[in-house]
Amino acid sequence: MRFVVRRLLLFAAALVGVSVLVFAALRILPGDVAVVMAGTNASASRVAELRAEFGLDRPYVVQYLDWAGGLLHGDLGMSALTGRAVAAQVGRRAAITFPLIVMSLVIALAIGLPLGCAASIARSPRLRGLFHVLAIAGGAVPALWSGLLLLLLFGRGVGLIGLFPSQGFPADGWGDPARAIASLILPALATGFVAAAGIMRYTRAALDDVAVDGGPVDMAMACGMTRTQAMLHVGLRLATPQLVSVIGLTFASMITGVMVIENLFALPGLGALLVGDVGNRDLVAVQSELFLLAAFFLVLGLIVDLTHRALDPRLAAEEE
Amino acid sequence: MSVEIEGLRVAVGATEIVHGVDLAVGDGERVGLIGSSGSGKSMIAKSLLGLLPHEATPSGRIAMGDAVVLGDDGYADERTLADLRGRYVGTVFQNPAAALNPVATVAKQIELPLRMHYDLGAGEREERVRAMLDKVGLPQDVLNKRPHELSGGQRQRVGIATALITSPRFIVADEPTTALDSITQRQIVDLLVSLVDDAGASMLFITHDFAVLSRATTRCYVLEAGRVVETGTTADLLTAPKAAPTRDLVSAARTLTLEAHHD
Amino acid sequence: MQRLRVILRTMWSRGTGRYALVVLALWLLVALVSLFWTPRPLLATDGYHVWAVPSADHWLGTDGTGADVLSWLMAGSHTNLVIALLTVVCSGALGLLLVGLMVARSSALASVSVAVVDALISIPTVLIALLLAVPFGASAAVVVGACSIAYGLNLARVARPAALLAARSQYVESARADGASGLYVLVRHIVPNITPVLAVQLSMSAGTSVLAEAGLTYLGVGVGAGVPSWGHSLATSVKLINVFPLTVLWPGLIVTLVVVALNLFGDALRDAADPVANPALRAGVRGESADAMPDTLQAARPSLRSGIASADSPLVAHGTKEIVDER
């Protein structure tokens, strides 16, 4: 329990810290945000008007407290450019980005877990070397490139075998789930392949760590399991806490790739929103969106740590 | 079951660690293998049943009863080895705190060899496990505990129970007492010896401590830097050690025993 | 110098090490050459040959402004080299600073820095880059900054267990008793003990900077428009896809080959520079017999067994951290 309480306190502190960080970083902006928003030919009075409208003329502390207070109530503010609520925009686009991330993760696990197990179980130096190179090479592919290659192979209109839509997302969103999923398949494969290499490496390392000399895997083998059985039944179970961490890490590390891939496949997801807002220096929107995403990853870190803890009876025993 | 090792070599990477060892254990015999740490004795124990780490490559010949474990073409296939392990050959590990599955209950751990090799109902398995607990002197209430809730001596009793639950014909005990205090050491050795003798099994007992060996074995091999330097009855080696490594090990055991008595 | 020769020879003797050395040497060479010469001047656009397919004049074709793709790739190797080197230096400096704080004697300082690292490590690189891009605009500094922060945090977390062992050792205790400063202890005692981790992590951070440059430049927050880089070439090739699809292969292939080389380089360097793993180094440096590895040394480095474990050691942090902390 002490661990959980400490971890929760840390999480709350991190949330506050990140919000201050995001807020402060955006205030060292060289260009005046109001000037940018008003456009190049705007008069000084128009700029002052905008500044007053968005409360940019108030002291930083007041601005921060106002923003943070809004966050607590779920109010993410208004986009300065579109005038729409940031929360609504984020929600609509998350409906594309999160399914994409989850599909990528499923693909990455489906490829990476079995290969990682095989790499750890393999005995011959040649085979182990091959798996090693495969994992390193797979992780070195830029997501943009894997996406392009997939387009060239399977993209409808551009590819050798046009199997899947290569651009965009159905206008009616998830109205037709089959079409929505079809348009996410190539993007998910593009990021999934690259992430699979990471999962493979981590799985192999986790299993190698668990299968120490004279450890439970050896014990299971001594009881009559083959090496493969022992690794899959005992080794994998013991590596589960680490694998949970790996999935959390992979989730976070996929984000860059996901944003690139959304752009390449013209998917109107969170990545496109964020990149657009950064390009437009839409201060209010960027501030809330960055904080929201950072908070999401802090939550993810929290969940991973707590799950990790719960799955490992030895760590739990330390508490008692 | 008799075990024969002929010309066993084990290399880790490019470095050879065991340089051609011959060793035999007769049917029903308790044989010791003693050497200082790093002499390669653990490698020999692990090579018996294909438990070597992947960097290690063995060569030579190992036979158990009628089965050839290691031959000219390397190891027998993994299925054959797995059929031997836990059924005809039981293994007691050096450090039960590391070897026992931390997420499995004692009951699950001890019954594992039964599950792997025999088609028994859950009730019958539990009956046998309970009987085994009595034999190794553990209370019945440890059944649903996990290893971290047990003492060091209790853990090694679980290890012994697991190794012997299927009444194997040959036991490999790889430094089974090294991780224990001296009083518990003696109890565990005596327990192991009596159980092995009751079952009429043979045993290879590996250690660096002559004091333990004299209680556990009748005959032994002294290993130094990957070679057997002396062999004979344990009593003879203790009273009249010839090779220098043997003398060192015997005097180390004397000093330790004296110290233990002074405590 | 002798030591360096032995290390390089050992790396060269293995296939993976040789590959890494060759690719990195080529990278360096092309980057140097591109400073003085490229097949075509970078800004020489050829209005009659936009989107040209490969030919004798333009080996890899031209892009939408008629600029030579090969020349831009060569010039890009220079930009990426600078970004990678700066990332290694900055993430190394940040990482060491954090390691120093995390193993500090003051337990308050140590636990606060551990908590900060633990919390911030789950923030993805691209978010840091986007945050930096708002004030700084698209520039190489954003790539270097984001990679350095992300990898400095990662390095600190991965190196902490080894650093903690070193910081609590007898040597450090006695150095402290003699009045050694914290900085002296960090440089003299802790850094040597985490060198293997540093070798692997820093070359991985160089590789990640190459990947991140490609992604961020495509998103418009990496190097500025008109600056040659592999990310720039890759992003340009997206538009070439309908003209000559095979042109897409080159920039991506170069990035992949270089990142593989950087990852293998770290592994090979760690193995070759470690006196425990490399007998030639012991023989060469101390004149000992090469084949007998002392038992104590073997026992001291159990990590040797699990080959790539240290390369993938974000795991280490999660697995052992809590146990160490609770004690």
mmCIF file of N, CA, C and O in Angstrom, chain C residues 78-148:
data_model
loop_
_atom_site.group_PDB
_atom_site.id
_atom_site.type_symbol
_atom_site.label_atom_id
_atom_site.label_comp_id
_atom_site.label_asym_id
_atom_site.label_seq_id
_atom_site.Cartn_x
_atom_site.Cartn_y
_atom_site.Cartn_z
ATOM 1 N N HIS C 78 26.058 15.303 -43.856
ATOM 2 C CA HIS C 78 26.787 16.266 -43.031
ATOM 3 C C HIS C 78 25.895 16.799 -41.898
ATOM 4 O O HIS C 78 26.259 16.775 -40.728
ATOM 5 N N THR C 79 24.678 17.229 -42.263
ATOM 6 C CA THR C 79 23.734 17.719 -41.257
ATOM 7 C C THR C 79 23.447 16.651 -40.204
ATOM 8 O O THR C 79 23.474 16.920 -38.996
ATOM 9 N N ASN C 80 23.170 15.424 -40.674
ATOM 10 C CA ASN C 80 22.815 14.370 -39.728
ATOM 11 C C ASN C 80 23.977 14.008 -38.818
ATOM 12 O O ASN C 80 23.771 13.670 -37.642
ATOM 13 N N LEU C 81 25.196 14.095 -39.360
ATOM 14 C CA LEU C 81 26.371 13.807 -38.531
ATOM 15 C C LEU C 81 26.477 14.822 -37.396
ATOM 16 O O LEU C 81 26.685 14.463 -36.233
ATOM 17 N N VAL C 82 26.291 16.090 -37.734
ATOM 18 C CA VAL C 82 26.374 17.138 -36.706
ATOM 19 C C VAL C 82 25.287 16.930 -35.654
ATOM 20 O O VAL C 82 25.537 16.994 -34.450
ATOM 21 N N ILE C 83 24.049 16.648 -36.128
ATOM 22 C CA ILE C 83 22.952 16.428 -35.180
ATOM 23 C C ILE C 83 23.262 15.249 -34.271
ATOM 24 O O ILE C 83 23.082 15.318 -33.047
ATOM 25 N N ALA C 84 23.766 14.149 -34.857
ATOM 26 C CA ALA C 84 24.043 12.953 -34.059
ATOM 27 C C ALA C 84 25.127 13.244 -33.021
ATOM 28 O O ALA C 84 24.984 12.868 -31.853
ATOM 29 N N LEU C 85 26.196 13.926 -33.436
ATOM 30 C CA LEU C 85 27.285 14.199 -32.488
ATOM 31 C C LEU C 85 26.818 15.114 -31.358
ATOM 32 O O LEU C 85 27.105 14.871 -30.188
ATOM 33 N N LEU C 86 26.067 16.159 -31.732
ATOM 34 C CA LEU C 86 25.562 17.069 -30.697
ATOM 35 C C LEU C 86 24.638 16.334 -29.736
ATOM 36 O O LEU C 86 24.666 16.560 -28.526
ATOM 37 N N THR C 87 23.805 15.433 -30.285
ATOM 38 C CA THR C 87 22.899 14.676 -29.426
ATOM 39 C C THR C 87 23.680 13.820 -28.439
ATOM 40 O O THR C 87 23.340 13.749 -27.257
ATOM 41 N N VAL C 88 24.738 13.163 -28.928
ATOM 42 C CA VAL C 88 25.547 12.320 -28.043
ATOM 43 C C VAL C 88 26.141 13.169 -26.923
ATOM 44 O O VAL C 88 26.061 12.812 -25.748
ATOM 45 N N VAL C 89 26.711 14.315 -27.278
ATOM 46 C CA VAL C 89 27.355 15.166 -26.268
ATOM 47 C C VAL C 89 26.330 15.674 -25.252
ATOM 48 O O VAL C 89 26.513 15.548 -24.036
ATOM 49 N N CYS C 90 25.209 16.210 -25.769
ATOM 50 C CA CYS C 90 24.221 16.807 -24.855
ATOM 51 C C CYS C 90 23.514 15.753 -24.012
ATOM 52 O O CYS C 90 23.320 15.946 -22.806
ATOM 53 N N SER C 91 23.110 14.633 -24.633
ATOM 54 C CA SER C 91 22.402 13.631 -23.831
ATOM 55 C C SER C 91 23.367 13.001 -22.839
ATOM 56 O O SER C 91 22.979 12.665 -21.721
ATOM 57 N N GLY C 92 24.637 12.847 -23.221
ATOM 58 C CA GLY C 92 25.629 12.323 -22.288
ATOM 59 C C GLY C 92 25.801 13.250 -21.102
ATOM 60 O O GLY C 92 25.815 12.806 -19.950
ATOM 61 N N ALA C 93 25.907 14.547 -21.376
ATOM 62 C CA ALA C 93 26.103 15.513 -20.294
ATOM 63 C C ALA C 93 24.898 15.526 -19.363
ATOM 64 O O ALA C 93 25.037 15.446 -18.136
ATOM 65 N N LEU C 94 23.683 15.594 -19.945
ATOM 66 C CA LEU C 94 22.470 15.609 -19.131
ATOM 67 C C LEU C 94 22.348 14.319 -18.331
ATOM 68 O O LEU C 94 22.021 14.332 -17.136
ATOM 69 N N GLY C 95 22.622 13.181 -19.019
ATOM 70 C CA GLY C 95 22.518 11.882 -18.358
ATOM 71 C C GLY C 95 23.452 11.788 -17.164
ATOM 72 O O GLY C 95 23.058 11.356 -16.081
ATOM 73 N N LEU C 96 24.702 12.219 -17.352
ATOM 74 C CA LEU C 96 25.667 12.134 -16.254
ATOM 75 C C LEU C 96 25.277 13.047 -15.099
ATOM 76 O O LEU C 96 25.396 12.675 -13.932
ATOM 77 N N LEU C 97 24.805 14.232 -15.454
ATOM 78 C CA LEU C 97 24.355 15.149 -14.411
ATOM 79 C C LEU C 97 23.254 14.498 -13.577
ATOM 80 O O LEU C 97 23.289 14.507 -12.335
ATOM 81 N N LEU C 98 22.266 13.891 -14.279
ATOM 82 C CA LEU C 98 21.154 13.251 -13.572
ATOM 83 C C LEU C 98 21.637 12.065 -12.755
ATOM 84 O O LEU C 98 21.196 11.865 -11.617
ATOM 85 N N VAL C 99 22.561 11.272 -13.331
ATOM 86 C CA VAL C 99 23.104 10.138 -12.573
ATOM 87 C C VAL C 99 23.759 10.647 -11.299
ATOM 88 O O VAL C 99 23.552 10.100 -10.213
ATOM 89 N N GLY C 100 24.536 11.717 -11.445
ATOM 90 C CA GLY C 100 25.198 12.293 -10.279
ATOM 91 C C GLY C 100 24.194 12.689 -9.207
ATOM 92 O O GLY C 100 24.386 12.411 -8.019
ATOM 93 N N LEU C 101 23.085 13.311 -9.637
ATOM 94 C CA LEU C 101 22.059 13.718 -8.669
ATOM 95 C C LEU C 101 21.375 12.505 -8.055
ATOM 96 O O LEU C 101 21.088 12.470 -6.862
ATOM 97 N N MET C 102 21.116 11.481 -8.898
ATOM 98 C CA MET C 102 20.354 10.326 -8.421
ATOM 99 C C MET C 102 21.123 9.503 -7.403
ATOM 100 O O MET C 102 20.516 8.779 -6.614
ATOM 101 N N VAL C 103 22.455 9.551 -7.455
ATOM 102 C CA VAL C 103 23.216 8.777 -6.474
ATOM 103 C C VAL C 103 23.861 9.715 -5.447
ATOM 104 O O VAL C 103 24.799 9.345 -4.754
ATOM 105 N N ALA C 104 23.327 10.927 -5.359
ATOM 106 C CA ALA C 104 23.900 11.907 -4.441
ATOM 107 C C ALA C 104 23.786 11.425 -2.997
ATOM 108 O O ALA C 104 22.940 10.596 -2.675
ATOM 109 N N ARG C 105 24.677 11.926 -2.140
ATOM 110 C CA ARG C 105 24.653 11.492 -0.747
ATOM 111 C C ARG C 105 23.403 12.012 -0.039
ATOM 112 O O ARG C 105 22.836 11.349 0.808
ATOM 113 N N SER C 106 23.008 13.231 -0.390
ATOM 114 C CA SER C 106 21.808 13.772 0.225
ATOM 115 C C SER C 106 20.614 12.966 -0.265
ATOM 116 O O SER C 106 20.325 12.934 -1.463
ATOM 117 N N SER C 107 19.940 12.285 0.652
ATOM 118 C CA SER C 107 18.888 11.371 0.215
ATOM 119 C C SER C 107 17.688 12.138 -0.334
ATOM 120 O O SER C 107 16.968 11.640 -1.199
ATOM 121 N N ALA C 108 17.496 13.375 0.152
ATOM 122 C CA ALA C 108 16.388 14.170 -0.366
ATOM 123 C C ALA C 108 16.623 14.489 -1.840
ATOM 124 O O ALA C 108 15.766 14.263 -2.698
ATOM 125 N N LEU C 109 17.840 14.964 -2.144
ATOM 126 C CA LEU C 109 18.207 15.291 -3.515
ATOM 127 C C LEU C 109 18.074 14.054 -4.406
ATOM 128 O O LEU C 109 17.493 14.104 -5.489
ATOM 129 N N ALA C 110 18.580 12.921 -3.901
ATOM 130 C CA ALA C 110 18.555 11.695 -4.687
ATOM 131 C C ALA C 110 17.127 11.267 -4.980
ATOM 132 O O ALA C 110 16.775 10.975 -6.124
ATOM 133 N N SER C 111 16.261 11.265 -3.939
ATOM 134 C CA SER C 111 14.924 10.731 -4.195
ATOM 135 C C SER C 111 14.097 11.680 -5.053
ATOM 136 O O SER C 111 13.291 11.234 -5.871
ATOM 137 N N VAL C 112 14.333 12.991 -4.901
ATOM 138 C CA VAL C 112 13.612 13.923 -5.765
ATOM 139 C C VAL C 112 14.025 13.726 -7.227
ATOM 140 O O VAL C 112 13.184 13.644 -8.121
ATOM 141 N N SER C 113 15.336 13.580 -7.471
ATOM 142 C CA SER C 113 15.761 13.431 -8.861
ATOM 143 C C SER C 113 15.296 12.095 -9.435
ATOM 144 O O SER C 113 14.929 12.013 -10.610
ATOM 145 N N VAL C 114 15.280 11.041 -8.618
ATOM 146 C CA VAL C 114 14.751 9.757 -9.102
ATOM 147 C C VAL C 114 13.286 9.925 -9.495
ATOM 148 O O VAL C 114 12.855 9.469 -10.553
ATOM 149 N N ALA C 115 12.530 10.618 -8.639
ATOM 150 C CA ALA C 115 11.104 10.806 -8.916
ATOM 151 C C ALA C 115 10.906 11.607 -10.199
ATOM 152 O O ALA C 115 10.053 11.258 -11.031
ATOM 153 N N VAL C 116 11.711 12.665 -10.378
ATOM 154 C CA VAL C 116 11.568 13.491 -11.577
ATOM 155 C C VAL C 116 11.861 12.670 -12.831
ATOM 156 O O VAL C 116 11.109 12.692 -13.804
ATOM 157 N N VAL C 117 12.955 11.905 -12.782
ATOM 158 C CA VAL C 117 13.314 11.090 -13.946
ATOM 159 C C VAL C 117 12.209 10.064 -14.231
ATOM 160 O O VAL C 117 11.776 9.891 -15.362
ATOM 161 N N ASP C 118 11.736 9.392 -13.164
ATOM 162 C CA ASP C 118 10.682 8.395 -13.340
ATOM 163 C C ASP C 118 9.440 8.987 -13.989
ATOM 164 O O ASP C 118 8.794 8.350 -14.820
ATOM 165 N N ALA C 119 9.105 10.204 -13.584
ATOM 166 C CA ALA C 119 7.877 10.802 -14.093
ATOM 167 C C ALA C 119 8.056 11.254 -15.534
ATOM 168 O O ALA C 119 7.209 11.004 -16.393
ATOM 169 N N LEU C 120 9.186 11.911 -15.816
ATOM 170 C CA LEU C 120 9.351 12.509 -17.143
ATOM 171 C C LEU C 120 9.675 11.490 -18.224
ATOM 172 O O LEU C 120 9.487 11.744 -19.412
ATOM 173 N N ILE C 121 10.161 10.309 -17.826
ATOM 174 C CA ILE C 121 10.652 9.366 -18.821
ATOM 175 C C ILE C 121 9.537 8.854 -19.722
ATOM 176 O O ILE C 121 9.773 8.422 -20.846
ATOM 177 N N SER C 122 8.282 8.925 -19.230
ATOM 178 C CA SER C 122 7.212 8.379 -20.061
ATOM 179 C C SER C 122 6.710 9.389 -21.089
ATOM 180 O O SER C 122 5.810 9.083 -21.856
ATOM 181 N N ILE C 123 7.289 10.596 -21.128
ATOM 182 C CA ILE C 123 6.862 11.586 -22.128
ATOM 183 C C ILE C 123 7.613 11.335 -23.441
ATOM 184 O O ILE C 123 8.838 11.346 -23.462
ATOM 185 N N PRO C 124 6.907 11.103 -24.545
ATOM 186 C CA PRO C 124 7.565 10.781 -25.813
ATOM 187 C C PRO C 124 8.389 11.942 -26.371
ATOM 188 O O PRO C 124 8.068 13.118 -26.149
ATOM 189 N N THR C 125 9.434 11.574 -27.118
ATOM 190 C CA THR C 125 10.344 12.561 -27.719
ATOM 191 C C THR C 125 9.594 13.597 -28.547
ATOM 192 O O THR C 125 9.901 14.791 -28.501
ATOM 193 N N VAL C 126 8.607 13.133 -29.314
ATOM 194 C CA VAL C 126 7.959 14.037 -30.258
ATOM 195 C C VAL C 126 7.208 15.147 -29.528
ATOM 196 O O VAL C 126 7.123 16.278 -30.013
ATOM 197 N N LEU C 127 6.688 14.842 -28.329
ATOM 198 C CA LEU C 127 5.995 15.894 -27.582
ATOM 199 C C LEU C 127 6.985 16.968 -27.134
ATOM 200 O O LEU C 127 6.694 18.167 -27.200
ATOM 201 N N ILE C 128 8.171 16.516 -26.689
ATOM 202 C CA ILE C 128 9.203 17.488 -26.300
ATOM 203 C C ILE C 128 9.579 18.337 -27.516
ATOM 204 O O ILE C 128 9.709 19.558 -27.429
ATOM 205 N N ALA C 129 9.719 17.673 -28.672
ATOM 206 C CA ALA C 129 10.088 18.403 -29.890
ATOM 207 C C ALA C 129 9.027 19.438 -30.252
ATOM 208 O O ALA C 129 9.342 20.574 -30.603
ATOM 209 N N LEU C 130 7.756 19.046 -30.150
ATOM 210 C CA LEU C 130 6.681 19.978 -30.503
ATOM 211 C C LEU C 130 6.678 21.170 -29.547
ATOM 212 O O LEU C 130 6.486 22.313 -29.962
ATOM 213 N N LEU C 131 6.936 20.862 -28.263
ATOM 214 C CA LEU C 131 6.990 21.937 -27.276
ATOM 215 C C LEU C 131 8.117 22.914 -27.621
ATOM 216 O O LEU C 131 7.936 24.138 -27.590
ATOM 217 N N LEU C 132 9.288 22.351 -27.976
ATOM 218 C CA LEU C 132 10.425 23.201 -28.313
ATOM 219 C C LEU C 132 10.190 23.945 -29.624
ATOM 220 O O LEU C 132 10.703 25.044 -29.828
ATOM 221 N N ALA C 133 9.408 23.333 -30.523
ATOM 222 C CA ALA C 133 9.230 23.923 -31.845
ATOM 223 C C ALA C 133 8.395 25.199 -31.782
ATOM 224 O O ALA C 133 8.498 26.053 -32.656
ATOM 225 N N VAL C 134 7.577 25.333 -30.734
ATOM 226 C CA VAL C 134 6.751 26.544 -30.660
ATOM 227 C C VAL C 134 7.630 27.790 -30.523
ATOM 228 O O VAL C 134 7.553 28.689 -31.348
ATOM 229 N N PRO C 135 8.513 27.848 -29.523
ATOM 230 C CA PRO C 135 9.374 29.039 -29.484
ATOM 231 C C PRO C 135 10.464 29.059 -30.554
ATOM 232 O O PRO C 135 10.789 30.125 -31.065
ATOM 233 N N PHE C 136 11.054 27.920 -30.892
ATOM 234 C CA PHE C 136 12.247 27.945 -31.742
ATOM 235 C C PHE C 136 11.951 27.747 -33.221
ATOM 236 O O PHE C 136 12.835 27.926 -34.060
ATOM 237 N N GLY C 137 10.745 27.328 -33.562
ATOM 238 C CA GLY C 137 10.450 27.059 -34.961
ATOM 239 C C GLY C 137 11.178 25.805 -35.410
ATOM 240 O O GLY C 137 11.861 25.153 -34.635
ATOM 241 N N ALA C 138 11.018 25.442 -36.689
ATOM 242 C CA ALA C 138 11.676 24.252 -37.199
ATOM 243 C C ALA C 138 13.172 24.510 -37.307
ATOM 244 O O ALA C 138 13.591 25.403 -38.014
ATOM 245 N N SER C 139 13.966 23.711 -36.565
ATOM 246 C CA SER C 139 15.419 23.852 -36.682
ATOM 247 C C SER C 139 16.088 22.603 -36.140
ATOM 248 O O SER C 139 15.475 21.821 -35.414
ATOM 249 N N ALA C 140 17.358 22.442 -36.520
ATOM 250 C CA ALA C 140 18.101 21.275 -36.045
ATOM 251 C C ALA C 140 18.194 21.287 -34.521
ATOM 252 O O ALA C 140 18.270 20.237 -33.888
ATOM 253 N N ALA C 141 18.158 22.495 -33.938
ATOM 254 C CA ALA C 141 18.262 22.596 -32.475
ATOM 255 C C ALA C 141 17.102 21.879 -31.790
ATOM 256 O O ALA C 141 17.265 21.301 -30.715
ATOM 257 N N VAL C 142 15.929 21.899 -32.420
ATOM 258 C CA VAL C 142 14.770 21.220 -31.838
ATOM 259 C C VAL C 142 15.024 19.717 -31.783
ATOM 260 O O VAL C 142 14.755 19.056 -30.771
ATOM 261 N N VAL C 143 15.571 19.186 -32.880
ATOM 262 C CA VAL C 143 15.867 17.747 -32.913
ATOM 263 C C VAL C 143 16.883 17.402 -31.835
ATOM 264 O O VAL C 143 16.686 16.470 -31.048
ATOM 265 N N VAL C 144 17.975 18.163 -31.797
ATOM 266 C CA VAL C 144 19.021 17.891 -30.810
ATOM 267 C C VAL C 144 18.456 18.032 -29.397
ATOM 268 O O VAL C 144 18.674 17.168 -28.538
ATOM 269 N N GLY C 145 17.701 19.108 -29.150
ATOM 270 C CA GLY C 145 17.152 19.336 -27.817
ATOM 271 C C GLY C 145 16.238 18.210 -27.380
ATOM 272 O O GLY C 145 16.397 17.657 -26.284
ATOM 273 N N ALA C 146 15.294 17.837 -28.230
ATOM 274 C CA ALA C 146 14.317 16.811 -27.863
ATOM 275 C C ALA C 146 15.009 15.476 -27.633
ATOM 276 O O ALA C 146 14.753 14.793 -26.639
ATOM 277 N N CYS C 147 15.913 15.087 -28.543
ATOM 278 C CA CYS C 147 16.612 13.801 -28.390
ATOM 279 C C CYS C 147 17.486 13.823 -27.148
ATOM 280 O O CYS C 147 17.595 12.823 -26.439
ATOM 281 N N SER C 148 18.124 14.952 -26.876
ATOM 282 C CA SER C 148 19.032 15.005 -25.725
ATOM 283 C C SER C 148 18.260 14.868 -24.426
ATOM 284 O O SER C 148 18.683 14.158 -23.519
#
